[in-house]
PDB file of C-alpha atoms in Angstrom:
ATOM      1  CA  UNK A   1       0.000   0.000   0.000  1.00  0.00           C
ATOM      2  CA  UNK A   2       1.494   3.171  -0.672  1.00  0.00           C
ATOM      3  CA  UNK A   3       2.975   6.138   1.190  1.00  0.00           C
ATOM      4  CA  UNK A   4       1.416   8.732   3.336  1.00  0.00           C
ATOM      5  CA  UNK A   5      -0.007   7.739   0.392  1.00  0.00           C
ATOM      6  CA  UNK A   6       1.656   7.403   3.549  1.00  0.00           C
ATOM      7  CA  UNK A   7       1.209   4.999   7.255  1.00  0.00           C
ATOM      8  CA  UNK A   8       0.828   5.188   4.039  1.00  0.00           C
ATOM      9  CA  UNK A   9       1.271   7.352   1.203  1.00  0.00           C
ATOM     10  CA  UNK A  10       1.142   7.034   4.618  1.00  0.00           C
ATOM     11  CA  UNK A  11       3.307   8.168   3.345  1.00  0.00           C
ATOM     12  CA  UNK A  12       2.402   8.376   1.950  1.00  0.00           C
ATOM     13  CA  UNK A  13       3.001   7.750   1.777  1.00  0.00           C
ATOM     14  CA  UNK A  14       2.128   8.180  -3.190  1.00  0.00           C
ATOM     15  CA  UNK A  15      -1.395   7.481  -1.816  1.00  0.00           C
ATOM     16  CA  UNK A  16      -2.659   4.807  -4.839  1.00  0.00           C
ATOM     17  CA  UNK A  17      -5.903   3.183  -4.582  1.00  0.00           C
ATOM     18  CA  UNK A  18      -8.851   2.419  -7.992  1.00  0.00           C
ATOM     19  CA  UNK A  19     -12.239   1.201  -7.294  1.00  0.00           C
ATOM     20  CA  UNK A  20     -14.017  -1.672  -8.926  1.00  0.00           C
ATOM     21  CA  UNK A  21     -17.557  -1.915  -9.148  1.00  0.00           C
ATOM     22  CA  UNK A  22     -17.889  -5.713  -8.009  1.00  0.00           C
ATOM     23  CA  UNK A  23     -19.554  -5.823  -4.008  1.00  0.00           C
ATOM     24  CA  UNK A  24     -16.889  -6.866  -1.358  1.00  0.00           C
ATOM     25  CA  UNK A  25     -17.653  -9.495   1.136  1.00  0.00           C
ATOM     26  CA  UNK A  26     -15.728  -9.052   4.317  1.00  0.00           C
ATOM     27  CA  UNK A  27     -15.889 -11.200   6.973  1.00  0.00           C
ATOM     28  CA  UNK A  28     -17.893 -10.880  10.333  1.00  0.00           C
ATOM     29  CA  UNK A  29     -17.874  -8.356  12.659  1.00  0.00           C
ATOM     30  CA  UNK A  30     -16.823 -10.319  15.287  1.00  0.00           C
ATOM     31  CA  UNK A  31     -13.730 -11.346  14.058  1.00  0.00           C
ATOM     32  CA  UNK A  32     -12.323  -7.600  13.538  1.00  0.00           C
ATOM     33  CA  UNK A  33      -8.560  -8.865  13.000  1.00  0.00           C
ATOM     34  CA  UNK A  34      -9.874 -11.097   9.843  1.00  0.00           C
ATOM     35  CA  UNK A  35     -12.169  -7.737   8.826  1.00  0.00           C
ATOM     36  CA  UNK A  36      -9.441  -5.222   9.207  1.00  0.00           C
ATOM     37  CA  UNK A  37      -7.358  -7.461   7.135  1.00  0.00           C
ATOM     38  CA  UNK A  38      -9.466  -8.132   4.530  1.00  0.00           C
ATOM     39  CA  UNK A  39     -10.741  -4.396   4.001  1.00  0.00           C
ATOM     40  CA  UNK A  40      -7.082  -3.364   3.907  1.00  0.00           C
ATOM     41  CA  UNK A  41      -6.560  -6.398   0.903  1.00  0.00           C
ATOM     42  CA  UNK A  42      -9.196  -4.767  -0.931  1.00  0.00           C
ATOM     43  CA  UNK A  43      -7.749  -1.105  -0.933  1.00  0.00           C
ATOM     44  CA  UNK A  44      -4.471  -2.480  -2.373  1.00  0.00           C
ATOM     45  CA  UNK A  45      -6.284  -5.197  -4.466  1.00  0.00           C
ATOM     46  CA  UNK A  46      -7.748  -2.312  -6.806  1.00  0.00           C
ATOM     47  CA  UNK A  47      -4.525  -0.515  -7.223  1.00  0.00           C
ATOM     48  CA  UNK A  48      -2.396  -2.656  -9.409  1.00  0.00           C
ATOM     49  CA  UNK A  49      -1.030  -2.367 -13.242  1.00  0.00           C
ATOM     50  CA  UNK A  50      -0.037   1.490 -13.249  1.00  0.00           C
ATOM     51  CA  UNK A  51       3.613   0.283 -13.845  1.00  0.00           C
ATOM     52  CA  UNK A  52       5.293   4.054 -13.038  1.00  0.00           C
ATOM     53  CA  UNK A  53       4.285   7.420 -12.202  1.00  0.00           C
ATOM     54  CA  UNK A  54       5.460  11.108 -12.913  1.00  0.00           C
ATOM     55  CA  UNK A  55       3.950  13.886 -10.523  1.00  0.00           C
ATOM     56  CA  UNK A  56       4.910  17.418 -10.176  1.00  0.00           C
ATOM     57  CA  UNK A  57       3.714  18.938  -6.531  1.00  0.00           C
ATOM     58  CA  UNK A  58       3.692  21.672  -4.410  1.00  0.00           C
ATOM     59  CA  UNK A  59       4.807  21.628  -0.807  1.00  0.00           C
ATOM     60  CA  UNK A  60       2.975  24.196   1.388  1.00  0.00           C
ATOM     61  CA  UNK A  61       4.486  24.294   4.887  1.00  0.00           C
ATOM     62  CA  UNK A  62       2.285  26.572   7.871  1.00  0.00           C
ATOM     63  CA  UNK A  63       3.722  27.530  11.254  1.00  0.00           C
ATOM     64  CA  UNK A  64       1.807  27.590  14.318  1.00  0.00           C
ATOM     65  CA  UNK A  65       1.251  31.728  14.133  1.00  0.00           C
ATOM     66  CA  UNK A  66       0.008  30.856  10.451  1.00  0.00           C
ATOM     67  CA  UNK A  67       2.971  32.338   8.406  1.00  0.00           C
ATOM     68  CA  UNK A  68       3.300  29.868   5.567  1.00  0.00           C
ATOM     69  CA  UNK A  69       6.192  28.847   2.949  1.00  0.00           C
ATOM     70  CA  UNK A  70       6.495  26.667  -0.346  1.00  0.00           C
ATOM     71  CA  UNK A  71       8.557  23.929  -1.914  1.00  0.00           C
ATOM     72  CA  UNK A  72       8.113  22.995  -5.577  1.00  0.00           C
ATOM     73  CA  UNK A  73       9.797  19.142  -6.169  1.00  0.00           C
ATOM     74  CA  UNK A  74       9.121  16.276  -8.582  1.00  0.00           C
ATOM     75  CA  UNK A  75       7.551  13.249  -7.597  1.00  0.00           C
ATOM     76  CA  UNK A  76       8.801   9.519  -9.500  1.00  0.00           C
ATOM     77  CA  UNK A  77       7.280   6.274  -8.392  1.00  0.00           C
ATOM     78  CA  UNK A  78       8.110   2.459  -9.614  1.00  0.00           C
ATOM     79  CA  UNK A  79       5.452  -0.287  -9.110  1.00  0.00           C
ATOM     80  CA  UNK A  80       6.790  -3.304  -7.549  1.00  0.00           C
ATOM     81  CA  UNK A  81       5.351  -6.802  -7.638  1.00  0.00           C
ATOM     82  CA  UNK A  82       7.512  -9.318  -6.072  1.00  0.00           C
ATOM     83  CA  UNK A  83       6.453 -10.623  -2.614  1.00  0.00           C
ATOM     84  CA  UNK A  84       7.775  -9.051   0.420  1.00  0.00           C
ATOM     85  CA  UNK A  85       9.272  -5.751  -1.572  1.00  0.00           C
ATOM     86  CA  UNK A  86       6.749  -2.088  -2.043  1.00  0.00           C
ATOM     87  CA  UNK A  87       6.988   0.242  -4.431  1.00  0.00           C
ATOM     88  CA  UNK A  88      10.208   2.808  -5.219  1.00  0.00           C
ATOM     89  CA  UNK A  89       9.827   6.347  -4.983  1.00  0.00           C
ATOM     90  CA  UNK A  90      11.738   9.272  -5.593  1.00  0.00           C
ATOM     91  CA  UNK A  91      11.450  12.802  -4.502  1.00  0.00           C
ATOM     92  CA  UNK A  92      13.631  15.705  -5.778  1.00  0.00           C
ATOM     93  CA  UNK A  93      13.050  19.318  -5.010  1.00  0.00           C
ATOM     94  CA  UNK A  94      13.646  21.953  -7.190  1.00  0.00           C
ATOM     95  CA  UNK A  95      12.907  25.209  -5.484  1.00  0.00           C
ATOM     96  CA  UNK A  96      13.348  27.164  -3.424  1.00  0.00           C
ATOM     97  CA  UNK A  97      17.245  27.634  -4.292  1.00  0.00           C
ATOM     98  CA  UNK A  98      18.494  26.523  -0.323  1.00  0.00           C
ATOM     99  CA  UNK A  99      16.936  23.109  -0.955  1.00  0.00           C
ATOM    100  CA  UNK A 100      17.441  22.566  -4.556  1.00  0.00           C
ATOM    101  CA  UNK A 101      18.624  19.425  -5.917  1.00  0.00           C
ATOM    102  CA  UNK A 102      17.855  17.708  -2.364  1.00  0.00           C
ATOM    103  CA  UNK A 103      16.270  14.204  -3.212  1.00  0.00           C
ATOM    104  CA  UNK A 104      14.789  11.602  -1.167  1.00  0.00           C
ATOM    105  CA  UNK A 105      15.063   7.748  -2.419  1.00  0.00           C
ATOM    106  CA  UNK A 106      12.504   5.182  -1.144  1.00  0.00           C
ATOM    107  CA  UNK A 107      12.905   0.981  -1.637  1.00  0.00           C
ATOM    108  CA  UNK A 108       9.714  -0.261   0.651  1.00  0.00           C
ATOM    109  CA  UNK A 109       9.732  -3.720   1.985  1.00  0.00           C
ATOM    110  CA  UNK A 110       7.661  -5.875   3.546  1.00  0.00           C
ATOM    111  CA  UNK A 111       9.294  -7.847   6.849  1.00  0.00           C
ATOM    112  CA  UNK A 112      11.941  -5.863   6.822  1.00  0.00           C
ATOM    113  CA  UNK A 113      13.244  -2.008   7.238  1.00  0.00           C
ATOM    114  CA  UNK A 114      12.376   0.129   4.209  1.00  0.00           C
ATOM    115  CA  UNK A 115      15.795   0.976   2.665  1.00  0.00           C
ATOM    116  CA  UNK A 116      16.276   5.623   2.527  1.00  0.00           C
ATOM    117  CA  UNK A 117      18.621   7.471   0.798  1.00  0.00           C
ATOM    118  CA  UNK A 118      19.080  11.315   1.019  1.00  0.00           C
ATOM    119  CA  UNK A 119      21.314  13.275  -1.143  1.00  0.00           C
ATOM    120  CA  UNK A 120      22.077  16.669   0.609  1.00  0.00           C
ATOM    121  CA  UNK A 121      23.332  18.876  -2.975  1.00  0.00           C
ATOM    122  CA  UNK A 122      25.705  21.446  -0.674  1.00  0.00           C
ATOM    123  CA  UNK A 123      28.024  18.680   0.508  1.00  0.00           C
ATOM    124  CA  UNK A 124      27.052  16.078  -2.439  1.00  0.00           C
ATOM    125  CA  UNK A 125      26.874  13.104   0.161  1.00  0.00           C
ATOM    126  CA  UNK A 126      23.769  10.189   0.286  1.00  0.00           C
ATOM    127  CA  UNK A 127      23.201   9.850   3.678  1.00  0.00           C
ATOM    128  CA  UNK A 128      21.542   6.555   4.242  1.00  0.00           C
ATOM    129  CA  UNK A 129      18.590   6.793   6.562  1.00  0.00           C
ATOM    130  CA  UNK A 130      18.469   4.587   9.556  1.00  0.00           C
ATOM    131  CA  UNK A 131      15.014   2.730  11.033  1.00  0.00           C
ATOM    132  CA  UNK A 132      16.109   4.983  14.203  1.00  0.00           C
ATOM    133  CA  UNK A 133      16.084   7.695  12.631  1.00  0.00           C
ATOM    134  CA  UNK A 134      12.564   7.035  10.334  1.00  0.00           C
ATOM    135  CA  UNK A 135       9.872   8.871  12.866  1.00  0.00           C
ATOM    136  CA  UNK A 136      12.270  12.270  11.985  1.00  0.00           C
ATOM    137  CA  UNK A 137      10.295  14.833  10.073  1.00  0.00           C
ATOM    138  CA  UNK A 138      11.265  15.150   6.377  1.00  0.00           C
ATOM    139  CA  UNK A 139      13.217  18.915   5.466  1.00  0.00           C
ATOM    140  CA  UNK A 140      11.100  20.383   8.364  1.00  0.00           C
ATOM    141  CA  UNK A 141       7.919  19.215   7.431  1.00  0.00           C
ATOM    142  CA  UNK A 142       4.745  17.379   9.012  1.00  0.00           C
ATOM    143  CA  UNK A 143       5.592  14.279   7.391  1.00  0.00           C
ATOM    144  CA  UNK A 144       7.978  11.917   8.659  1.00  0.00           C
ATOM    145  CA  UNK A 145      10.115  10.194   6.500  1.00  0.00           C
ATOM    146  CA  UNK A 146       8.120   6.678   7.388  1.00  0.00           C
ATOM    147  CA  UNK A 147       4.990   8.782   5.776  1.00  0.00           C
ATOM    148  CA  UNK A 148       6.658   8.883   2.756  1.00  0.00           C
ATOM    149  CA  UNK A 149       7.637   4.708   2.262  1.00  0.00           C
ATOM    150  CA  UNK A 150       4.580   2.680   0.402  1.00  0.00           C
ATOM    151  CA  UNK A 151       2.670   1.530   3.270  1.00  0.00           C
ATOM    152  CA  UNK A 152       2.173  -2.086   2.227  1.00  0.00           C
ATOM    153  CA  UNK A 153      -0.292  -4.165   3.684  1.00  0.00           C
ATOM    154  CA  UNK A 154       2.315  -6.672   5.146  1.00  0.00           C
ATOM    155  CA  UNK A 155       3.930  -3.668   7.201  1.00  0.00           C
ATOM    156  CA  UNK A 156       0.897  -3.668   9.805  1.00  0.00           C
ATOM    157  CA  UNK A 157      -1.463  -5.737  11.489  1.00  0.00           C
ATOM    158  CA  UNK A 158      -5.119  -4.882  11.592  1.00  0.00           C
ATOM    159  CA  UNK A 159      -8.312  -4.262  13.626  1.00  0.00           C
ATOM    160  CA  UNK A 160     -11.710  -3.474  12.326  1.00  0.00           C
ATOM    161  CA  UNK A 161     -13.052  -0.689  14.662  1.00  0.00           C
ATOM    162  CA  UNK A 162     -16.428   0.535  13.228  1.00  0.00           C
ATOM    163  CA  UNK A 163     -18.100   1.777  10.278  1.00  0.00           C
ATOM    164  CA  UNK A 164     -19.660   5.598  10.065  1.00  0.00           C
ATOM    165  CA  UNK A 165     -20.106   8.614   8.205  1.00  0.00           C
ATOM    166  CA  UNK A 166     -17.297  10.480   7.080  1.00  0.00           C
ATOM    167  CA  UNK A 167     -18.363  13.363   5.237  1.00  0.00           C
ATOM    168  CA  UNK A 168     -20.878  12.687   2.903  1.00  0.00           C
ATOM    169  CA  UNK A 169     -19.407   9.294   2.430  1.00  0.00           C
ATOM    170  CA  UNK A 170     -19.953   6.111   5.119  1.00  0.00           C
ATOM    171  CA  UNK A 171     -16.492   4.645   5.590  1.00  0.00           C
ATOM    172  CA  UNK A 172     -14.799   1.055   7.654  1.00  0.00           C
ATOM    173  CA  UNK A 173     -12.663   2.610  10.614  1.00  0.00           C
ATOM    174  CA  UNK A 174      -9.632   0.082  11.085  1.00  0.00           C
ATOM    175  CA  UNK A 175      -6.880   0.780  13.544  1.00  0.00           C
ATOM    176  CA  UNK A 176      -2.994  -0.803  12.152  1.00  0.00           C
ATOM    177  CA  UNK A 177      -0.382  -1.436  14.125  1.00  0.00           C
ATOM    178  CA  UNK A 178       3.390  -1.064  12.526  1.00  0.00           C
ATOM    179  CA  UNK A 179       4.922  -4.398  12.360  1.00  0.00           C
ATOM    180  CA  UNK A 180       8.297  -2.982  11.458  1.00  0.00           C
ATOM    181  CA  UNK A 181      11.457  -1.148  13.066  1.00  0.00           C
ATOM    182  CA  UNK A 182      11.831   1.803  14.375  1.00  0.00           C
ATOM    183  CA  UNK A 183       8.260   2.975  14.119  1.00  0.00           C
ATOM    184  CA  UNK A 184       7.533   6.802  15.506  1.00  0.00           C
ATOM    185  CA  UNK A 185       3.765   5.583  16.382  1.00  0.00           C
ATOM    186  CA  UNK A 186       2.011   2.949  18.719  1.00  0.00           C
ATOM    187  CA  UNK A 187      -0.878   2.746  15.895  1.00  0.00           C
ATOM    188  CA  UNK A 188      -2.500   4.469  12.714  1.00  0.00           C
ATOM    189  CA  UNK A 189      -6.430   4.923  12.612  1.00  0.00           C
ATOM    190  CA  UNK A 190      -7.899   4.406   9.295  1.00  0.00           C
ATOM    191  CA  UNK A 191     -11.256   6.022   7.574  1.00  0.00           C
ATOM    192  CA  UNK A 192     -11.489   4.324   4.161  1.00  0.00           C
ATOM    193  CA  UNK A 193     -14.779   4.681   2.244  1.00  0.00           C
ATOM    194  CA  UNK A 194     -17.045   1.299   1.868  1.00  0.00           C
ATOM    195  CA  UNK A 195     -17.860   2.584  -1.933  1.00  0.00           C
ATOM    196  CA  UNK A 196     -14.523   3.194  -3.925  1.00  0.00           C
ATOM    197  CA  UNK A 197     -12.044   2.107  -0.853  1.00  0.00           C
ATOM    198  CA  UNK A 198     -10.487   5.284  -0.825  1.00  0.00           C
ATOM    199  CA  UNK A 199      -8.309   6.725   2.338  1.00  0.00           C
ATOM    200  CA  UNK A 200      -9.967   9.208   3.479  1.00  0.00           C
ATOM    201  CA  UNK A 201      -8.095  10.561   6.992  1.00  0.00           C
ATOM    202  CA  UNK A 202      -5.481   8.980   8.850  1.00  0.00           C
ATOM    203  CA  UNK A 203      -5.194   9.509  12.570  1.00  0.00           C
ATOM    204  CA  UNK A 204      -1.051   8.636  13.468  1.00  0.00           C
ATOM    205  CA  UNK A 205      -0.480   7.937  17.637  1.00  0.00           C
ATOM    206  CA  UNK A 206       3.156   8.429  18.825  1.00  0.00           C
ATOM    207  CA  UNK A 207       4.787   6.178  21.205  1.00  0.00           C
ATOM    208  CA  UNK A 208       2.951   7.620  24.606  1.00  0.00           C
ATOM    209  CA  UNK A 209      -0.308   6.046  22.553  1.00  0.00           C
ATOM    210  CA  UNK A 210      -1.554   9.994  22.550  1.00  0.00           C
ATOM    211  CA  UNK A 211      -3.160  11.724  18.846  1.00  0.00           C
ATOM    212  CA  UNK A 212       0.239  13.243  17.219  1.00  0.00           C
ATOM    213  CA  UNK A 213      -0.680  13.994  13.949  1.00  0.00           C
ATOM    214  CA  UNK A 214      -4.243  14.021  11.465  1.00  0.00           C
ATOM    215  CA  UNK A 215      -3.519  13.082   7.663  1.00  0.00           C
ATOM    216  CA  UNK A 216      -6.842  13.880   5.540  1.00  0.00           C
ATOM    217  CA  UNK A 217      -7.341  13.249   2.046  1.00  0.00           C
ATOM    218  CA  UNK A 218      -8.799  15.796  -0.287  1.00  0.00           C
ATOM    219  CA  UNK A 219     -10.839  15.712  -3.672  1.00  0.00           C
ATOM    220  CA  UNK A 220      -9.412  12.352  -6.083  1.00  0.00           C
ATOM    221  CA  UNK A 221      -9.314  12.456 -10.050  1.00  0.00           C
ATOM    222  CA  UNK A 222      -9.279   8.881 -11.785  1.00  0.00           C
ATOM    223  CA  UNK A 223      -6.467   8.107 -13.945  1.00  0.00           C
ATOM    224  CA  UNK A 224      -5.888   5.246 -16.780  1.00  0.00           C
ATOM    225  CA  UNK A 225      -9.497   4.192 -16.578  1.00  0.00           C
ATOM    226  CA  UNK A 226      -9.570   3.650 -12.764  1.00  0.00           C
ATOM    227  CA  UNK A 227      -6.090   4.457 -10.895  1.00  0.00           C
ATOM    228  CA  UNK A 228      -7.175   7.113  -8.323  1.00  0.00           C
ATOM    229  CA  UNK A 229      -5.343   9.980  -6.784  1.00  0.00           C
ATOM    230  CA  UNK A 230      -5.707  12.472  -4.326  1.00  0.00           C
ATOM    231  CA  UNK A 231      -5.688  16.009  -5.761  1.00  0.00           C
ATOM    232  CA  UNK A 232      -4.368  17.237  -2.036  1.00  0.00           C
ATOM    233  CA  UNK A 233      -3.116  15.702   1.179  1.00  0.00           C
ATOM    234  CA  UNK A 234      -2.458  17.783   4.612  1.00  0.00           C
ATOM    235  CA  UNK A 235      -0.879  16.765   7.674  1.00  0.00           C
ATOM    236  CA  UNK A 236      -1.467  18.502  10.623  1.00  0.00           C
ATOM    237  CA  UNK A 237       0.153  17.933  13.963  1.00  0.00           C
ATOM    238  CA  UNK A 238      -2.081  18.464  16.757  1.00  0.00           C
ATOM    239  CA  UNK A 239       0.883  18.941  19.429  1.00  0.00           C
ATOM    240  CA  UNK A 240       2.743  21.747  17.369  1.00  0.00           C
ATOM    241  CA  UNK A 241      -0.079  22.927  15.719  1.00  0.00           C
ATOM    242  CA  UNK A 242       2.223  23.343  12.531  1.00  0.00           C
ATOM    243  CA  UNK A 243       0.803  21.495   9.083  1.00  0.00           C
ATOM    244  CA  UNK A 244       2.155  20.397   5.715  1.00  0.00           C
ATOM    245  CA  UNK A 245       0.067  20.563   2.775  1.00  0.00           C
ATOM    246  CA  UNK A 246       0.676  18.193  -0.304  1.00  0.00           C
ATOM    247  CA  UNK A 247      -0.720  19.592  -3.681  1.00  0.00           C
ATOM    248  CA  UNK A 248      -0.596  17.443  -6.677  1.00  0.00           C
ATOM    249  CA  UNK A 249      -0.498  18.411 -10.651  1.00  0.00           C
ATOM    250  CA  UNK A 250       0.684  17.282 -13.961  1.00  0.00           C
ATOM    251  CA  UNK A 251       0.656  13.368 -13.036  1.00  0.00           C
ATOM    252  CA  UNK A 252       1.684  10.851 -16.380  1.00  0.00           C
ATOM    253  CA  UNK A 253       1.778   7.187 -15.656  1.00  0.00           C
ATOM    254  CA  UNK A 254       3.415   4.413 -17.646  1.00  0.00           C
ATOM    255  CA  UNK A 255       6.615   7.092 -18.658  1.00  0.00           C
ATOM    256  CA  UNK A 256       9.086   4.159 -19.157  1.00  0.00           C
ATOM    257  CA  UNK A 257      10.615   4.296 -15.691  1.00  0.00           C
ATOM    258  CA  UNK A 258      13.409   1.421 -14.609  1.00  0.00           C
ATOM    259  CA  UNK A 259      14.701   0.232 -11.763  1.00  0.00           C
ATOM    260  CA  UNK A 260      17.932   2.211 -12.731  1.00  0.00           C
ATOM    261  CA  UNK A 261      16.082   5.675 -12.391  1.00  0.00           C
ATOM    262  CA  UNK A 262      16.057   4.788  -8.499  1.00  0.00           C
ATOM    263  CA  UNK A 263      19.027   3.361  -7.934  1.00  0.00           C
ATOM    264  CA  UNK A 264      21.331   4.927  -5.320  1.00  0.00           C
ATOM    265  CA  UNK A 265      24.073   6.356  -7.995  1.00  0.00           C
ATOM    266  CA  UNK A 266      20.899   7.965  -9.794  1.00  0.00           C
ATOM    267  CA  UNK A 267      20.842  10.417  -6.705  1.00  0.00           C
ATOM    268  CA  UNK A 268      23.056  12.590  -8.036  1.00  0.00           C
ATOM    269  CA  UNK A 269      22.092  12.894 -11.306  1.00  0.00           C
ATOM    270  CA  UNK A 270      18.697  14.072 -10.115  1.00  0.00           C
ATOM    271  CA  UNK A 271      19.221  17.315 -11.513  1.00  0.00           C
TER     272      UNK A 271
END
């Protein structure tokens, strides 16, 4: 599952999800482990077969008095099929001019730590990331760079809490719990909608089990006949009362991407 997309898509990680029209049969409510499960399954089940993915964004970061900056950056994904491995993703700013050329690399995997590479332009060094040092925030932002790794359905386990309205929609409430190392948060709380099993808001606990941050999903356009995509993500953190907005544009899928374009000797020929 992808990043907040983070969490997730959390990131987050690239949040990637396409509805199908056929009714889902989950199991009983009183087996919520089997139910969380499954209705996780089915929000990764109907993303599949986008191969790569080209995004331009916008990165608009708020302090707590409400003063606000921006970051423009590209945004590369790979699709990854083989069992226990996520998707690849690639992040590479290009203004303003004190963070130009900085680029984040992403290999998720499932079992194991998500490999992260950082290439840091003024000193032209790839710092490799360590699972200690995943709950950081990302360049001074909301998101942490966990939020930013495909979040895979293999990288949690799962509890069906409830269904309810959200919005205008009625969505499954599932709580997941990070199965891998180094994790900044005790659990994730899920609202995905029971129509198009779309992410709608993700509610991230730190390690005192208290509400740290609020992820919520904004409008989605549907691309290549199905693949849908947020148009806007923002991440709010309740005990700073800073947020990071995420805003979306210009996305192109199947570009021709290899494994080669996010490599860890691709880094510095980002730019």
């Amino acid at each position: 599952m992808p990043p907040i997309f983070i969490a997730a898509l959390v990131l987050l990680a690239f949040l990637r999800v396409a509805p199908a029209a056929a009714e889902v049969t989950l199991p009983p409510e009183n087996d919520p482990a089997a139910r969380g499960l499954a209705i996780a399954e089915e929000m990764d089940r109907r993303d599949s077969g986008w191969g790569d993915a080209k995004a331009r964004m916008k990165m608009v970061l708020t302090n707590a008095a409400g003063d606000t900056s921006e970051r423009e950056l590209q945004f590369t994904m790979l699709e990854v099929t083989e069992a226990n491995q996520g998707d690849w993703s690639l992040m590479v700013f290009d203004e303003p001019r004190d963070i130009e050329g900085t680029a984040l690399l992403t290999h998720a995997h499932v079992g194991e730590p998500d490999d992260q590479w950082l290439y840091l332009p003024a000193v032209k060094r790839v710092k490799r990331i360590s699972s200690s040092n995943k709950s950081g925030p990302f360049v001074g932002s909301e998101f942490a760079f966990e939020d930013l790794a495909a979040q895979e359905v293999g990288k949690f386990t799962y509890q069906w809490l409830r269904d309810e309205p959200c919005g205008e929609r009625d969505c499954h409430v599932i709580e997941r719990t990070p199965a891998y190392e180094g994790s900044g948060y005790t659990r994730q709380v899920v609202w995905i909608d029971t129509t198009d099993y779309l992410p709608r808001r993700t509610d991230y606990y730190d390690r005192k089990d208290s509400l740290l941050k609020t992820l919520t999903f904004g409008e989605y356009d549907s691309y290549l006949d199905g693949i849908w995509r947020p148009r806007e993500l923002e991440m709010v953190n309740h005990e700073t009362g800073k947020k990071t907005k995420l805003i979306w544009e210009e996305y192109e899928f199947k570009t021709g991407l290899t494994e080669s374009d996010f490599s860890t000797s691709s880094l510095e020929r980002v730019r």
